[in-house]
PDB file of C-alpha atoms in Angstrom:
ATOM      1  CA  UNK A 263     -22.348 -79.612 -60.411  1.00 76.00           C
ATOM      2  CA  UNK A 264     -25.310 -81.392 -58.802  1.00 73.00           C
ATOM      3  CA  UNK A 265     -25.575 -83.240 -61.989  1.00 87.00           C
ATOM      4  CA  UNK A 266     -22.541 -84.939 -61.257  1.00 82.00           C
ATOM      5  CA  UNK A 267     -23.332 -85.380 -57.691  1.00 89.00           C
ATOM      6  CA  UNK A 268     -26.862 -87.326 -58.647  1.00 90.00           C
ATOM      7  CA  UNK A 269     -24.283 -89.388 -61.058  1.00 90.00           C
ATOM      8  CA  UNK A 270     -21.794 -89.967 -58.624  1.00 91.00           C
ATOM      9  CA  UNK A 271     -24.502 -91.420 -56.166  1.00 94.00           C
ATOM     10  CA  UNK A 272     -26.281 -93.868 -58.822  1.00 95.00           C
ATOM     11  CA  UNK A 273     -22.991 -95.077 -59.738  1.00 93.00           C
ATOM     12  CA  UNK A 274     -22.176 -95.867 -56.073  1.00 92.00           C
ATOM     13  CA  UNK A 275     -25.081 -97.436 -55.548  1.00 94.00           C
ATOM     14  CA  UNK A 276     -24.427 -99.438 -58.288  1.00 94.00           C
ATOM     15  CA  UNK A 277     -21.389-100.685 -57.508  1.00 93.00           C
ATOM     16  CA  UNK A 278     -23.006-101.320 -54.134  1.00 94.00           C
ATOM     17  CA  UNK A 279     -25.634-103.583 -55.769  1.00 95.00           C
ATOM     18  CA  UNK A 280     -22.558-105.308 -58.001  1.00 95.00           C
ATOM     19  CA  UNK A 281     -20.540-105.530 -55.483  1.00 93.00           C
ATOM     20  CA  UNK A 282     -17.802-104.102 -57.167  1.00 94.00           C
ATOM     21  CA  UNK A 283     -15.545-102.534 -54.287  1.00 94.00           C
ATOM     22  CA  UNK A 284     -13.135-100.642 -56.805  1.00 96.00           C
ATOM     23  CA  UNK A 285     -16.331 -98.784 -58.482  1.00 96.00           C
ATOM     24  CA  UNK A 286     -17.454 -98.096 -55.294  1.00 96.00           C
ATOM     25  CA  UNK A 287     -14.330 -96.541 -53.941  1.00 96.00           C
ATOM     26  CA  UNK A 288     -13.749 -94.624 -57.219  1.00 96.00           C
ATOM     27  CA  UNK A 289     -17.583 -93.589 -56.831  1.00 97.00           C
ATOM     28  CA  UNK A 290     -17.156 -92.132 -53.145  1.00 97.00           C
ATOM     29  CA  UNK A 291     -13.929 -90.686 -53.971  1.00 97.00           C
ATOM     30  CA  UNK A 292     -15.541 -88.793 -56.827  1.00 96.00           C
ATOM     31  CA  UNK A 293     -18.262 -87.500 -54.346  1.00 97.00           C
ATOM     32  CA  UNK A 294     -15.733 -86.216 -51.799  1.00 97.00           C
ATOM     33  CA  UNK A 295     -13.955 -84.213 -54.096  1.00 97.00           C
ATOM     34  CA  UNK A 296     -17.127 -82.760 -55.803  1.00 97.00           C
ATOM     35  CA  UNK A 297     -18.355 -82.102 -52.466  1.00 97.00           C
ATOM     36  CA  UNK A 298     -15.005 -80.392 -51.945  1.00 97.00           C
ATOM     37  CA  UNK A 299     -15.163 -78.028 -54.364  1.00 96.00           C
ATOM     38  CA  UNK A 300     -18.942 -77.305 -53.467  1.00 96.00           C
ATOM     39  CA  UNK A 301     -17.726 -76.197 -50.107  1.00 97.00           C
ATOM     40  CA  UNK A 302     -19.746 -78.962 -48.058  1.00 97.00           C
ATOM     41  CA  UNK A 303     -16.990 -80.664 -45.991  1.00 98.00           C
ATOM     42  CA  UNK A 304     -18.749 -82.689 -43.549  1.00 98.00           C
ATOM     43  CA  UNK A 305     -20.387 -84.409 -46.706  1.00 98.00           C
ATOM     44  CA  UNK A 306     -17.156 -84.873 -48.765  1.00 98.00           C
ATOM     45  CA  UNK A 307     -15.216 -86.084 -44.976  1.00 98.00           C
ATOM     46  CA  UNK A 308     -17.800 -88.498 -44.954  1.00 98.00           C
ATOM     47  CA  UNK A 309     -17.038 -89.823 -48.667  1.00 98.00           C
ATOM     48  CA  UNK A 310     -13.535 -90.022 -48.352  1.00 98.00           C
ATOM     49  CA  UNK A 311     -13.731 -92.024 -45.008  1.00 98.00           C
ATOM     50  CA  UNK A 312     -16.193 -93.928 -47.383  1.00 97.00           C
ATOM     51  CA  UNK A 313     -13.189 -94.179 -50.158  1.00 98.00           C
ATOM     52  CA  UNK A 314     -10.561 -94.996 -47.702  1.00 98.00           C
ATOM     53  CA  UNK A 315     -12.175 -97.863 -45.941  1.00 97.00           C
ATOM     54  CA  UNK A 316     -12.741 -99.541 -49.707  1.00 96.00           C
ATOM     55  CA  UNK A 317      -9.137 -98.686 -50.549  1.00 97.00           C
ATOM     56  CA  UNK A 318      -8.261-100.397 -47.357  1.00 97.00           C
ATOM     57  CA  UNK A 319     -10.647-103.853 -48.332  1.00 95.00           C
ATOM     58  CA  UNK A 320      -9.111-103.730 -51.759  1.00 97.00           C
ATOM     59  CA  UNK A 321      -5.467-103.526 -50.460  1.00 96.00           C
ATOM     60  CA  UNK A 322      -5.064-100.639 -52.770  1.00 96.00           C
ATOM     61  CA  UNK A 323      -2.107 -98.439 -51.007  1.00 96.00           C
ATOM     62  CA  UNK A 324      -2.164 -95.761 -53.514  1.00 95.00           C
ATOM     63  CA  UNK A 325      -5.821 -95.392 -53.308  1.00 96.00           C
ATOM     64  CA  UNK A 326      -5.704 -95.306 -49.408  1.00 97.00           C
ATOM     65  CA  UNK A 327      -3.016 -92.336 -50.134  1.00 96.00           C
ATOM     66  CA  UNK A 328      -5.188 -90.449 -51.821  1.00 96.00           C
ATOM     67  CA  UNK A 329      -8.437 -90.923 -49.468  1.00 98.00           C
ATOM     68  CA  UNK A 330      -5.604 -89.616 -46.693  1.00 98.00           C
ATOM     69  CA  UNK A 331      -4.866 -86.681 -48.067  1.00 97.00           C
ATOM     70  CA  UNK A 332      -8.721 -85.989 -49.305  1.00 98.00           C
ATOM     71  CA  UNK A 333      -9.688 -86.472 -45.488  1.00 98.00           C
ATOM     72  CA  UNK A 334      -6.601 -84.592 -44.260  1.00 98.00           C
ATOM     73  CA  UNK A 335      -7.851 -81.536 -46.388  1.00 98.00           C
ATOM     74  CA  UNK A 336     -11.044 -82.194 -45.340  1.00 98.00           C
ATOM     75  CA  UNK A 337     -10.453 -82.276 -41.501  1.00 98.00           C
ATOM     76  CA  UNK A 338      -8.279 -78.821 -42.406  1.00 98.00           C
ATOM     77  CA  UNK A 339     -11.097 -76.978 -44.077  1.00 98.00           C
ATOM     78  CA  UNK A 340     -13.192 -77.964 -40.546  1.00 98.00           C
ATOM     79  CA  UNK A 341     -10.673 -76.703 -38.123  1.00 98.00           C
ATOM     80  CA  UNK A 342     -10.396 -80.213 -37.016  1.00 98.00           C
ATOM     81  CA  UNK A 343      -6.523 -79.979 -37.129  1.00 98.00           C
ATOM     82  CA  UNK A 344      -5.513 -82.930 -35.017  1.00 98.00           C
ATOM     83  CA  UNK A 345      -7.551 -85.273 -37.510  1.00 98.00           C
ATOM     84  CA  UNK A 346      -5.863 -83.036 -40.457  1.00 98.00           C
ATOM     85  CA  UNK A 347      -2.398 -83.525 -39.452  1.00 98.00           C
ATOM     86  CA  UNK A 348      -3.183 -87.321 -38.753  1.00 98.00           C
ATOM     87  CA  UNK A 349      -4.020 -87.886 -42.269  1.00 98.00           C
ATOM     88  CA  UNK A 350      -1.376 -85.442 -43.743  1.00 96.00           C
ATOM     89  CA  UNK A 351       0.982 -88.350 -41.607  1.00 97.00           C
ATOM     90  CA  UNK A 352      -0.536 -90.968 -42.852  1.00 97.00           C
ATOM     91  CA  UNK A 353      -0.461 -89.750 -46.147  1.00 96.00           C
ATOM     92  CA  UNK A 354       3.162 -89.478 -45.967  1.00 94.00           C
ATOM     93  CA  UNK A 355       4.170 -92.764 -44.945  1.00 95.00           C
ATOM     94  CA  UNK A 356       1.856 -94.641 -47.483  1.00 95.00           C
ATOM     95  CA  UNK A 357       3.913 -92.355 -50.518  1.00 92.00           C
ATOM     96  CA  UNK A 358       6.934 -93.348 -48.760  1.00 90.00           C
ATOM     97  CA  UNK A 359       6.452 -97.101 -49.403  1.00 90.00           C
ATOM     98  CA  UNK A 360       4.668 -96.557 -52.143  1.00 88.00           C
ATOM     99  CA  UNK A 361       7.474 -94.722 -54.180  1.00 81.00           C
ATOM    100  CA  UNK A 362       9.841 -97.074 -52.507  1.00 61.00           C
ATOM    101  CA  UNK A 363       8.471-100.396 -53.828  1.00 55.00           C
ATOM    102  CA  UNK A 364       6.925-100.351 -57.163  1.00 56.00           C
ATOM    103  CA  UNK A 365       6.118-103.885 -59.151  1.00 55.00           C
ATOM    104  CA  UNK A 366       8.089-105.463 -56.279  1.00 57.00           C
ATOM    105  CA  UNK A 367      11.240-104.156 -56.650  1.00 54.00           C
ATOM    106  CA  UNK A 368      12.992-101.158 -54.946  1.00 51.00           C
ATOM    107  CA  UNK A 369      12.445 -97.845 -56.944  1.00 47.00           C
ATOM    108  CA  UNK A 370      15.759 -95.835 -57.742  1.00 42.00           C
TER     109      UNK A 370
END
């Protein structure tokens, strides 16, 4: 599993050198969740906060979703339950619109 990890971070910096903003946000998303299932929290909160603010410079709703409900589960797992259920919400809302509006038009 560290393999991945040492991956995960020479990819991200990578993209950091680059530039590329949607590498990098795929990059620290990766990290969170491996750093999920390792059982580290603080680390993997840290890469999803990481995630979402690229998701958020991209404009990329669906990838601002997902960092939401990474750092919702991640605020769970630390008792932090106020921050949890704050993500959880804002999780919520961006599937709402997202489901609701797909290539422009209203979804069915």
């Amino acid at each position: 599993m560290y393999n991945l990890v040492h991956n995960f971070i020479r990819t991200l910096s990578l993209a950091e050198e680059l530039g590329d903003a949607a590498v990098e946000a795929q990059a620290c998303y990766s990290l969170g969740n491996t750093y999920t299932l390792l059982r580290e929290y603080r680390v993997a909160e840290e890469y999803h906060a990481r995630h979402l603010a690229a998701a958020r410079r991209l404009q990329d709703r669906v990838g601002e979703g997902r960092a939401c409900w990474s750092l919702g589960n991640a605020h769970a797992a630390l008792g932090n339950h106020e921050k949890a259920l704050y993500f959880a919400n804002e999780h919520y809302n961006i599937s709402k619109e997202v489901s609701f509006v797909q290539d422009g038009a209203p979804v069915a």
